[in-house]
PDB file of C-alpha atoms in Angstrom:
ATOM      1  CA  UNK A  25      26.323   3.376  -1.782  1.00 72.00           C
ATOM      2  CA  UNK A  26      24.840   0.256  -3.116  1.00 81.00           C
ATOM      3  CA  UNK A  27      20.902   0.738  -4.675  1.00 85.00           C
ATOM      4  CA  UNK A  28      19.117  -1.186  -2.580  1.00 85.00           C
ATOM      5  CA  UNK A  29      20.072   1.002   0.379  1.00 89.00           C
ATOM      6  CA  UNK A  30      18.737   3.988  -1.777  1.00 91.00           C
ATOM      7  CA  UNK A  31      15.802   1.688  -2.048  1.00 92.00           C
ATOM      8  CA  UNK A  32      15.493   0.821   1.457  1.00 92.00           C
ATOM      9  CA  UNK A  33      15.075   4.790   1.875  1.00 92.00           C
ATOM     10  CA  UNK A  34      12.498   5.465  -0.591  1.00 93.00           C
ATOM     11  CA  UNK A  35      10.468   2.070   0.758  1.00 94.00           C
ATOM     12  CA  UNK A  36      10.951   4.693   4.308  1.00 94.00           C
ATOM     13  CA  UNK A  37       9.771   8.053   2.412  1.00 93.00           C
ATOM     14  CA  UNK A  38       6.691   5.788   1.177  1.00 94.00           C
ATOM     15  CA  UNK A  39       5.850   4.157   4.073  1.00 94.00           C
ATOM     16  CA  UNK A  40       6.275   7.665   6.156  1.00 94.00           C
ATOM     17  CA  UNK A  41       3.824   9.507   3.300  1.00 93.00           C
ATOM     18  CA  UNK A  42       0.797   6.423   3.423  1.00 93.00           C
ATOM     19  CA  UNK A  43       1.138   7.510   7.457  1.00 93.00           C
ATOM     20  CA  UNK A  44       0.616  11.275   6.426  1.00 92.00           C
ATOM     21  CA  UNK A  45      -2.245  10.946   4.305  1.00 92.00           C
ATOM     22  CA  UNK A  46      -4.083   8.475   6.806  1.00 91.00           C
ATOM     23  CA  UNK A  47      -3.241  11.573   9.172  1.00 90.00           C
ATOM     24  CA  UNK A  48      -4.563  14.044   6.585  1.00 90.00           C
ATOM     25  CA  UNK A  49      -7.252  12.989   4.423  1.00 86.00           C
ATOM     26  CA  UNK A  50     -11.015  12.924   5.224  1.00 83.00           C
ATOM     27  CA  UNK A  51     -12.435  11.221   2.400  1.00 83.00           C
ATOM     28  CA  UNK A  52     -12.904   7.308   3.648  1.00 85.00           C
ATOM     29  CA  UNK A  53     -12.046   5.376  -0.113  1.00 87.00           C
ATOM     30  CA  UNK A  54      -8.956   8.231  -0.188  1.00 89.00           C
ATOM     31  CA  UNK A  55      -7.745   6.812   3.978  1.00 90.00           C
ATOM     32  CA  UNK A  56      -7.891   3.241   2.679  1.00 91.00           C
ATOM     33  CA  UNK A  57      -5.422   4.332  -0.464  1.00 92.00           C
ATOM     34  CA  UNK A  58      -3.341   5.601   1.781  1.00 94.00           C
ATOM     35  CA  UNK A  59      -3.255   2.509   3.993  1.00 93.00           C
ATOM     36  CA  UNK A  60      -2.331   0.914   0.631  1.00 93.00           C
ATOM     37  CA  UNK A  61       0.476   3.270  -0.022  1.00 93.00           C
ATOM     38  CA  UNK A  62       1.651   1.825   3.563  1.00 94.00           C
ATOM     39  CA  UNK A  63       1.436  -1.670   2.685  1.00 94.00           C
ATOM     40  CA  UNK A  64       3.475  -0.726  -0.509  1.00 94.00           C
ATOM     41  CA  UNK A  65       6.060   0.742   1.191  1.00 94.00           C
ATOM     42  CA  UNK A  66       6.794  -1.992   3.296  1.00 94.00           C
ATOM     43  CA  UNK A  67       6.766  -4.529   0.204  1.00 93.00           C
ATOM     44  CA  UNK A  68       8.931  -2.518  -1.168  1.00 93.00           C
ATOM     45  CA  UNK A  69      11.549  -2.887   1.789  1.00 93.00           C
ATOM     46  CA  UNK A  70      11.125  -6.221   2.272  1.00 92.00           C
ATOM     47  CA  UNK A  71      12.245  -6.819  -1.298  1.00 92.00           C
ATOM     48  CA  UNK A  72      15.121  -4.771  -1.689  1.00 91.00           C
ATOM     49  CA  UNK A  73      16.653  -5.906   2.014  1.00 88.00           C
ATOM     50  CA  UNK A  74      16.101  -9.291   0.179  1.00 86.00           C
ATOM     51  CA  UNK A  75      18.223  -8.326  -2.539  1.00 85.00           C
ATOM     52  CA  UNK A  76      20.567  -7.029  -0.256  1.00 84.00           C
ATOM     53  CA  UNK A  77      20.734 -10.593   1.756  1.00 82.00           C
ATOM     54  CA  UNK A  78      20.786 -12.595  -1.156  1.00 79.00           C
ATOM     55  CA  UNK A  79      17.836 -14.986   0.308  1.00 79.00           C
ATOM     56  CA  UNK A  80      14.277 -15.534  -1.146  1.00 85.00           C
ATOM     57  CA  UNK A  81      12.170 -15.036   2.480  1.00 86.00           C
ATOM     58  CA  UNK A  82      11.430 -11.361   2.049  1.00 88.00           C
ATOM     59  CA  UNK A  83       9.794 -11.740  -1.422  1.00 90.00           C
ATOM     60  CA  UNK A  84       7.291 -14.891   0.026  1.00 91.00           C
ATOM     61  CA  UNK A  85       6.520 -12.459   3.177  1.00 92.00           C
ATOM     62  CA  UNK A  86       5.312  -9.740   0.034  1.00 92.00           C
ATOM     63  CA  UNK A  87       3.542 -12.103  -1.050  1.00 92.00           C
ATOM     64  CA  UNK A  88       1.357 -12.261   2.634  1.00 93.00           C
ATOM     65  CA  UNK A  89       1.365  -8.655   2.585  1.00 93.00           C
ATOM     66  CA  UNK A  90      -0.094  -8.657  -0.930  1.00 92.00           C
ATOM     67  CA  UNK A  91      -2.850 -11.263   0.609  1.00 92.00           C
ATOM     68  CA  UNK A  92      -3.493  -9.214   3.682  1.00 91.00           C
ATOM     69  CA  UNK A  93      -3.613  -6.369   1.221  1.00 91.00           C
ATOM     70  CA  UNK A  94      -6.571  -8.260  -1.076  1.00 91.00           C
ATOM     71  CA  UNK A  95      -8.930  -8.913   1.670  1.00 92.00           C
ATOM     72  CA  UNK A  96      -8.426  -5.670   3.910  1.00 91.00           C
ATOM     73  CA  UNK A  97      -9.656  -3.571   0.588  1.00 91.00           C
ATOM     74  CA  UNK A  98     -12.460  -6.219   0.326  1.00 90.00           C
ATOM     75  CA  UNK A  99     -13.441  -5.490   3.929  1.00 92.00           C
ATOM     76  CA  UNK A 100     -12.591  -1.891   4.161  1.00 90.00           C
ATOM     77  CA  UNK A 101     -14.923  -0.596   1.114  1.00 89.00           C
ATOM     78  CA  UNK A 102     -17.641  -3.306   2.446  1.00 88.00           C
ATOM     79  CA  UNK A 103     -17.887  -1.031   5.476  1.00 87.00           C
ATOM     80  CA  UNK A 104     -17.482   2.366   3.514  1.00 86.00           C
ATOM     81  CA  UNK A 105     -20.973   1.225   1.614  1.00 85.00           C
ATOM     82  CA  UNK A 106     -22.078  -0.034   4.669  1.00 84.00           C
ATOM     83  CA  UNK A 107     -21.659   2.971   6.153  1.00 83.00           C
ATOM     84  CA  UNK A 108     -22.924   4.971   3.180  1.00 82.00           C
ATOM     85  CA  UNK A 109     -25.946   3.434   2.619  1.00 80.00           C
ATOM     86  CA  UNK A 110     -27.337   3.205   6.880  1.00 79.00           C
ATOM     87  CA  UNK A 111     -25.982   6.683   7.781  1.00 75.00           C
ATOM     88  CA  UNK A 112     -25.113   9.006   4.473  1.00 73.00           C
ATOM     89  CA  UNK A 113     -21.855  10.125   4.848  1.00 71.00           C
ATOM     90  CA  UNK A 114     -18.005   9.229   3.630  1.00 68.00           C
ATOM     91  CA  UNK A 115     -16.243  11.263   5.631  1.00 74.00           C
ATOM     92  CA  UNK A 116     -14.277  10.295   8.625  1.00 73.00           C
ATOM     93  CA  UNK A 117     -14.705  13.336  10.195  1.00 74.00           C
ATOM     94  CA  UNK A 118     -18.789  13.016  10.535  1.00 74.00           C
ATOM     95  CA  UNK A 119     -18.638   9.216  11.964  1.00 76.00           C
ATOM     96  CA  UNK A 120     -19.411  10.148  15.851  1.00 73.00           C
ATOM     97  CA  UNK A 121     -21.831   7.846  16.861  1.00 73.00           C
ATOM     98  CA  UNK A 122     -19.316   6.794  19.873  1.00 73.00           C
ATOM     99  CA  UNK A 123     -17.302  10.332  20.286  1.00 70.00           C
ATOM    100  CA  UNK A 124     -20.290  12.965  20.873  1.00 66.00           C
TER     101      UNK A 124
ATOM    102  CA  UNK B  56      23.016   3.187 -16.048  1.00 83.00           C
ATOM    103  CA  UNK B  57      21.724   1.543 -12.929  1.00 85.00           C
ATOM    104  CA  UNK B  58      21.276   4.755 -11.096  1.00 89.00           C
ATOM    105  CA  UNK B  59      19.447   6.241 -14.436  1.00 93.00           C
ATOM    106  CA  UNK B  60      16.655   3.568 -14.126  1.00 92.00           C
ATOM    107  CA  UNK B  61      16.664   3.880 -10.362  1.00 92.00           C
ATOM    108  CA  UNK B  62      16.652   8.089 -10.536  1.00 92.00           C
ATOM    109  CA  UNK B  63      13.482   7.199 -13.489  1.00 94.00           C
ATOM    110  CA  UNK B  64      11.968   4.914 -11.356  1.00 93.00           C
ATOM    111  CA  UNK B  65      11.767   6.724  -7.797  1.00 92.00           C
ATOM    112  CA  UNK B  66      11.351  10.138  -9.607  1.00 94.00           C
ATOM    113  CA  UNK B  67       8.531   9.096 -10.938  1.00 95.00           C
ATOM    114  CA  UNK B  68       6.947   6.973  -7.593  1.00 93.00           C
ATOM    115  CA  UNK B  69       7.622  10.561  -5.956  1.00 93.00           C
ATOM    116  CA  UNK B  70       5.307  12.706  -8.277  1.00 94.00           C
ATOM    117  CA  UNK B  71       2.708   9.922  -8.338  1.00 94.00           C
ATOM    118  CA  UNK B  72       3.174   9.872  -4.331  1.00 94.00           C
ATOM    119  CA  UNK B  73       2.482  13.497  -3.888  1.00 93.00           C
ATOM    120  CA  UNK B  74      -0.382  13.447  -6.264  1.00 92.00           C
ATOM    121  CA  UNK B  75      -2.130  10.324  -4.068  1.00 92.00           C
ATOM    122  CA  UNK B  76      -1.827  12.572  -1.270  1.00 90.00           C
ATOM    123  CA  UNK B  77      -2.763  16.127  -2.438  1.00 89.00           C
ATOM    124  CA  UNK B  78      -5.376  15.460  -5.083  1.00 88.00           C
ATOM    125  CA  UNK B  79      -8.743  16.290  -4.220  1.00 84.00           C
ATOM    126  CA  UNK B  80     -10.902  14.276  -6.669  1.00 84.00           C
ATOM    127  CA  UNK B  81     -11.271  10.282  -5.390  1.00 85.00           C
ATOM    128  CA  UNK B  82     -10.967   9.265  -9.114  1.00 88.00           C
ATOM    129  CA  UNK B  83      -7.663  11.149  -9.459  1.00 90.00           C
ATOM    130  CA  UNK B  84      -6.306   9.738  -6.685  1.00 91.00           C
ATOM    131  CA  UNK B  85      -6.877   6.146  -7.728  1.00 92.00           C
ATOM    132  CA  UNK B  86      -5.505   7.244 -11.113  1.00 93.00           C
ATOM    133  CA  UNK B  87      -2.413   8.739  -9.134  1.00 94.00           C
ATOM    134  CA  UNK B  88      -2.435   5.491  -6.977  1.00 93.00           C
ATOM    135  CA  UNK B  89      -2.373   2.932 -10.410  1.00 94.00           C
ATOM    136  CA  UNK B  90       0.930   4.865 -11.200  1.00 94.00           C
ATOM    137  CA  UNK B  91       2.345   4.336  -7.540  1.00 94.00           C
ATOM    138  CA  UNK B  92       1.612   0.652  -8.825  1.00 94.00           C
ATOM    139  CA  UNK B  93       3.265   0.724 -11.603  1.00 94.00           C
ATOM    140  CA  UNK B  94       6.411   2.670 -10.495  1.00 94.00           C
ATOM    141  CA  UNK B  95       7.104  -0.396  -7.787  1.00 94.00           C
ATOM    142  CA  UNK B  96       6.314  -2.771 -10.010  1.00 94.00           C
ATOM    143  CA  UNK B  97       9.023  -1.874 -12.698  1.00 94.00           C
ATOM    144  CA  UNK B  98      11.424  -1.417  -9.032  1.00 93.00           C
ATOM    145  CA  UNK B  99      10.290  -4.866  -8.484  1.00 92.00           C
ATOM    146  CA  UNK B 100      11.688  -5.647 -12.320  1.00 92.00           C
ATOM    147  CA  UNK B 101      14.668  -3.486 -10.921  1.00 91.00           C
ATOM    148  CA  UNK B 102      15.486  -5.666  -7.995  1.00 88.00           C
ATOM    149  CA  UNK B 103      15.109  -9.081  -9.618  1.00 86.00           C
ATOM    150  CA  UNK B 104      11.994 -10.298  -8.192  1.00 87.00           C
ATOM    151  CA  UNK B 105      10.075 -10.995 -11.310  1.00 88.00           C
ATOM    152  CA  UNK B 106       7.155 -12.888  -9.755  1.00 90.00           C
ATOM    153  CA  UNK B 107       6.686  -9.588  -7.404  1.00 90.00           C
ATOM    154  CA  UNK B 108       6.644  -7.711 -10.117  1.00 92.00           C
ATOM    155  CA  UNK B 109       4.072 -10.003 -12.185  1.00 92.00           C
ATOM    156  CA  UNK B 110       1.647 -10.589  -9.277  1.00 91.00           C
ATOM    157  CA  UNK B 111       1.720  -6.788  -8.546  1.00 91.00           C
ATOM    158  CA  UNK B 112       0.357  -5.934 -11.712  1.00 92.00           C
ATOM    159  CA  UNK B 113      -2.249  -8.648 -11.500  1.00 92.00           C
ATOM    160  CA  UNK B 114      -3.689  -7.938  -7.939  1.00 90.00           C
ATOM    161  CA  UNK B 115      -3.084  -4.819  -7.690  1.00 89.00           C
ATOM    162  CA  UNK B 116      -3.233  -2.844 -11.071  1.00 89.00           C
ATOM    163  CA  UNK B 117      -6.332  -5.141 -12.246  1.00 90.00           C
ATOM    164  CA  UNK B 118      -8.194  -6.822  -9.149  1.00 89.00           C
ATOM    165  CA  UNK B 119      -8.149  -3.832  -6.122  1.00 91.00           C
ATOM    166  CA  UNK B 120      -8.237  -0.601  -8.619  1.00 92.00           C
ATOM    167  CA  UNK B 121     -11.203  -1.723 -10.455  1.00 91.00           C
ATOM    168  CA  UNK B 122     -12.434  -2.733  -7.174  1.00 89.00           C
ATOM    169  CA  UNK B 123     -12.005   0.585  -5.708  1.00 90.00           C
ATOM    170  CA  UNK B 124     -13.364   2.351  -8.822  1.00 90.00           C
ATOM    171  CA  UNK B 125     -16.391   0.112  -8.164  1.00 89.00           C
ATOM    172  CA  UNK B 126     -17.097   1.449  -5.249  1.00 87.00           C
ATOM    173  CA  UNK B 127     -16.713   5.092  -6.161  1.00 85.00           C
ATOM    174  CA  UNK B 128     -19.122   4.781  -8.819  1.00 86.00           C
ATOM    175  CA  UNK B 129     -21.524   3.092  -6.564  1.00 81.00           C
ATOM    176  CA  UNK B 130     -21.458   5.842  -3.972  1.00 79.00           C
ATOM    177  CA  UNK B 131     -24.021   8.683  -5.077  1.00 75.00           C
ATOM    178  CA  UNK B 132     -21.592  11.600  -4.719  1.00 70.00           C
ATOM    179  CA  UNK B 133     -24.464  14.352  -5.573  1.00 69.00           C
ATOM    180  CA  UNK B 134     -26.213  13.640  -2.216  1.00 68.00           C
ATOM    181  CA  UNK B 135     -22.646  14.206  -0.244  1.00 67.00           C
ATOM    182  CA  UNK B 136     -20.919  16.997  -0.112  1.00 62.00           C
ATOM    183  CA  UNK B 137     -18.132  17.502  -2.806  1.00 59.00           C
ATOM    184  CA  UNK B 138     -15.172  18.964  -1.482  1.00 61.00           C
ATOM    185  CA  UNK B 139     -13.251  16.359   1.403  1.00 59.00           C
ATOM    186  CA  UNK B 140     -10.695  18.880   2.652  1.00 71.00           C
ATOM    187  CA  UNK B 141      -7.620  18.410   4.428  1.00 78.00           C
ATOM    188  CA  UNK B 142      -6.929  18.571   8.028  1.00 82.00           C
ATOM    189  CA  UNK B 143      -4.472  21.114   7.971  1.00 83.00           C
ATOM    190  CA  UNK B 144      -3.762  21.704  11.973  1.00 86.00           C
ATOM    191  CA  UNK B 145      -2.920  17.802  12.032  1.00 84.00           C
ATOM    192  CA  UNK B 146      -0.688  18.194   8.983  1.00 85.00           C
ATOM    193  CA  UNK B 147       1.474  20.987  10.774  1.00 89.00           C
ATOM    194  CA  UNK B 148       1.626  18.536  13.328  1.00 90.00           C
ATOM    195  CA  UNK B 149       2.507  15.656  11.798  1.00 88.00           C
ATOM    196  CA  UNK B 150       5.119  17.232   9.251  1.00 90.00           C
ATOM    197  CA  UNK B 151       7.827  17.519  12.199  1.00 91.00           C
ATOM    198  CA  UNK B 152       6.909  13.827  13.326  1.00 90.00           C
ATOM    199  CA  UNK B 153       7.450  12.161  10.381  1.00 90.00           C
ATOM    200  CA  UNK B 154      10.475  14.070   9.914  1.00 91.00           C
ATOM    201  CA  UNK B 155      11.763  13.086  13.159  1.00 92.00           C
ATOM    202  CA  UNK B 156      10.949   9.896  12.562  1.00 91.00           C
ATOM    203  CA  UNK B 157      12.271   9.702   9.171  1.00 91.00           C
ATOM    204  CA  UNK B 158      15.842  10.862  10.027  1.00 92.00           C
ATOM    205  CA  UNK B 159      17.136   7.862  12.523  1.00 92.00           C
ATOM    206  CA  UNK B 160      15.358   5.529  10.690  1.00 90.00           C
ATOM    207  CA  UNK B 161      17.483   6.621   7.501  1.00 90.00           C
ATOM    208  CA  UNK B 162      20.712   7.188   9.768  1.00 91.00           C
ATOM    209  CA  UNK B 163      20.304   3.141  10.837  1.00 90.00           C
ATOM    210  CA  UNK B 164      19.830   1.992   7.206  1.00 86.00           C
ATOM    211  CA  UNK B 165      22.939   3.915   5.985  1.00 87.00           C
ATOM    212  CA  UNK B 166      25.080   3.286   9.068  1.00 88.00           C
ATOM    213  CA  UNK B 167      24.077  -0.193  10.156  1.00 82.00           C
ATOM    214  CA  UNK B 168      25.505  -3.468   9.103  1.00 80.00           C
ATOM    215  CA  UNK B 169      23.090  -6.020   7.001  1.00 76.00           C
ATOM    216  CA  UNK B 170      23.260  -9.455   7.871  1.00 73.00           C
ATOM    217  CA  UNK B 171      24.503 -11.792   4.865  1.00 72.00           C
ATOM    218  CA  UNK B 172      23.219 -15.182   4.400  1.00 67.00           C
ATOM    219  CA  UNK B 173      25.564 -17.753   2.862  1.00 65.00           C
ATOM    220  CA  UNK B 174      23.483 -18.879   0.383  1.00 67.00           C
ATOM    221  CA  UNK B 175      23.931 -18.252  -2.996  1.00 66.00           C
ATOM    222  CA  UNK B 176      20.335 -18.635  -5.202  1.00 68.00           C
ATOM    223  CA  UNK B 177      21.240 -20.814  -8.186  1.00 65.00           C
ATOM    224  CA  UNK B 178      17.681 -21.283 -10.042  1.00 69.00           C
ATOM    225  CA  UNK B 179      15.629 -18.847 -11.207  1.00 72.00           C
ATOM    226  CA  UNK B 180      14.010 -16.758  -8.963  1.00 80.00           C
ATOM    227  CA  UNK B 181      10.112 -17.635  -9.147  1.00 86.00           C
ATOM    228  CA  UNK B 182      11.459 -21.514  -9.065  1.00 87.00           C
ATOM    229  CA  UNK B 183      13.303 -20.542  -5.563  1.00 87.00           C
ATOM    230  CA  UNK B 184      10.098 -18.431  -4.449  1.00 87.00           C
ATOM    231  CA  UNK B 185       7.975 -21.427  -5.471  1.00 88.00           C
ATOM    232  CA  UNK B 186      10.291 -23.643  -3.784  1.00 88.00           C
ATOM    233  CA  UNK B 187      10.777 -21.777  -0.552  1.00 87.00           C
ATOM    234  CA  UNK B 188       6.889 -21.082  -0.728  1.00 89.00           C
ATOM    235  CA  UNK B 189       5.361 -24.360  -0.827  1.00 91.00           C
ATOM    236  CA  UNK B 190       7.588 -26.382   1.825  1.00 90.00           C
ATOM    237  CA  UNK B 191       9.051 -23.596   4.652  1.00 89.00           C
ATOM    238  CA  UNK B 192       6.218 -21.364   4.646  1.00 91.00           C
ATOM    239  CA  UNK B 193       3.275 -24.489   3.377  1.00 93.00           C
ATOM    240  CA  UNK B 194       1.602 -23.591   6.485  1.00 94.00           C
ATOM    241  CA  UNK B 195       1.027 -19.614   6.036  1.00 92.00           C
ATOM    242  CA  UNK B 196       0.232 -19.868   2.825  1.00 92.00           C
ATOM    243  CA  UNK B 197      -2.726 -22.054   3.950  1.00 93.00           C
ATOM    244  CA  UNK B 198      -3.622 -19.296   6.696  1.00 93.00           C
ATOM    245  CA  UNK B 199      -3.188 -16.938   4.220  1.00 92.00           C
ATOM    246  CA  UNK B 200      -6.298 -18.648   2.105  1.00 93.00           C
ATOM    247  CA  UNK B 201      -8.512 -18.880   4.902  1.00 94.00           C
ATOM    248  CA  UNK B 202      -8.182 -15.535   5.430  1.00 93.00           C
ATOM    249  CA  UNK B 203      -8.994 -14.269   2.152  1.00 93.00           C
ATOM    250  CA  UNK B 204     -12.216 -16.745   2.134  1.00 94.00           C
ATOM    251  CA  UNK B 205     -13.085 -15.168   5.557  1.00 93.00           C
ATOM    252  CA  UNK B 206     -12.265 -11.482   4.042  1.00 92.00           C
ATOM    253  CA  UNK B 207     -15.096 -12.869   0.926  1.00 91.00           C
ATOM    254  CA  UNK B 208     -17.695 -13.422   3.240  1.00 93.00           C
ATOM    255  CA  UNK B 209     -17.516 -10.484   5.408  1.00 91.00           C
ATOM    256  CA  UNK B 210     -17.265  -8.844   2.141  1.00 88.00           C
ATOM    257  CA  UNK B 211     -20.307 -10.468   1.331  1.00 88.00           C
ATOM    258  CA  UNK B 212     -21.781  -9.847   4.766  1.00 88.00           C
ATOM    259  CA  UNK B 213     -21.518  -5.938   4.865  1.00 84.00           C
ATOM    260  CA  UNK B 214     -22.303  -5.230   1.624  1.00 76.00           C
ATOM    261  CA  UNK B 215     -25.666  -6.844   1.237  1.00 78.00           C
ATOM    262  CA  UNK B 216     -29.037  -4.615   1.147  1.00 73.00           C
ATOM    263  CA  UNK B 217     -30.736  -4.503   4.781  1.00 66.00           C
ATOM    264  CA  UNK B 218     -34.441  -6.229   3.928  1.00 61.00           C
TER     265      UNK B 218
END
């Protein structure tokens, strides 16, 4: 078995764990790390199935994931003090102003 | 001696994985995260993608951690309640999910065939990231400024003080 397979695997287990703890978690700043962990996982496979190809594409795609990583944790803590500060609360489980 | 530094490396991004997940305190899971970032950068290191590895530690490690710890310290946590919780129904549920979905995806990877390109890199690595970077993908990269100047003013936008 060559290593970036075993790679490709544990880019899988991370990816599959920033889905559990967006499934899990309550706390909004503790969702948006997971969503991270996500985002890490999948630059992690795009790497290592670049080392497997031999090419150079995968590791400029990280790069845009790495952007699109920068400005969603600008915007997503923007709206968790936006949120704070108008209505109180941090948890995702108390935000029902369109559910109730 | 490769599989020592891999068994280090993913050993390690396991135990800093589980504590993201299962910690209860905000600040110990950022911590918890920061050594998720460091585990994949040193695999970065592992894999040959030095620049990966280098930019990881910058934007990541330094720019969104402090930002997040920013934002933790702004939040008065004595006026909200101090325990999160867990949702455990949905984690029952989602245990045999992720399972199932972990298991074909892992079958593919093992049993599939990976396409091989012909070309062999001769340079250094950043040089052929730089290379590939700034003529194939000039146009993305442009996008991919606009969007972090549109990310800066909604940033700006939410975050300001309602008069």
């Amino acid at each position: 078995m060559k290593i970036e397979i075993a790679y490709i695997l544990i880019s899988i287990f991370l990816f599959l764990c920033g889905l559990f703890g967006v499934i899990i978690r309550k706390n909004l700043i503790t969702l948006l790390v997971s969503t991270e962990l996500m985002l890490n996982g999948v630059n992690l496979g795009l790497v290592s199935m670049d080392k497997m190809v031999g090419g150079v594409e995968g590791q400029v795609f990280a790069l845009f994931v790495l952007t699109v990583a920068a400005a969603e944790v600008a915007i997503g803590l923007g709206l968790v003090v936006a949120i704070f500060r108008l209505r109180g609360y941090e948890g995702s489980s108390e935000i029902t102003q369109l559910r109730d | 001696m490769e599989w020592l530094i891999f068994g280090f490396l993913s050993l390690w991004l396991l135990v800093s994985v589980f504590g993201t997940l299962f910690l209860k305190n905000p600040v110990h899971v950022i911590l918890a995260f920061l050594s998720v970032i460091l585990a994949i950068a040193g695999i970065f290191l592992h894999l040959g993608a030095e620049l990966l590895a280098g930019l990881q530690l910058i934007i990541y490690a330094v720019a969104i951690i402090v930002f997040y710890v920013l934002v933790i310290t702004t939040i008065p946590w004595e006026k909200v309640k101090k325990f999160e919780g867990i949702y455990k129904r949905e984690a029952l549920l989602a245990v045999p999910f992720l399972l199932v979905s972990f298991l074909p995806i892992a079958y593919m990877v093992l049993n599939g065939k990976f396409a091989v390109s012909g070309r062999v890199i001769t340079e250094g690595n950043i040089q052929s990231v730089g290379k590939t970077l700034f003529t194939n993908y000039l146009f993305p990269f442009e996008v991919a400024s606009v969007i972090l100047l549109t990310a800066m003013i909604g940033a700006i936008l939410l975050g300001r003080k309602e008069e």
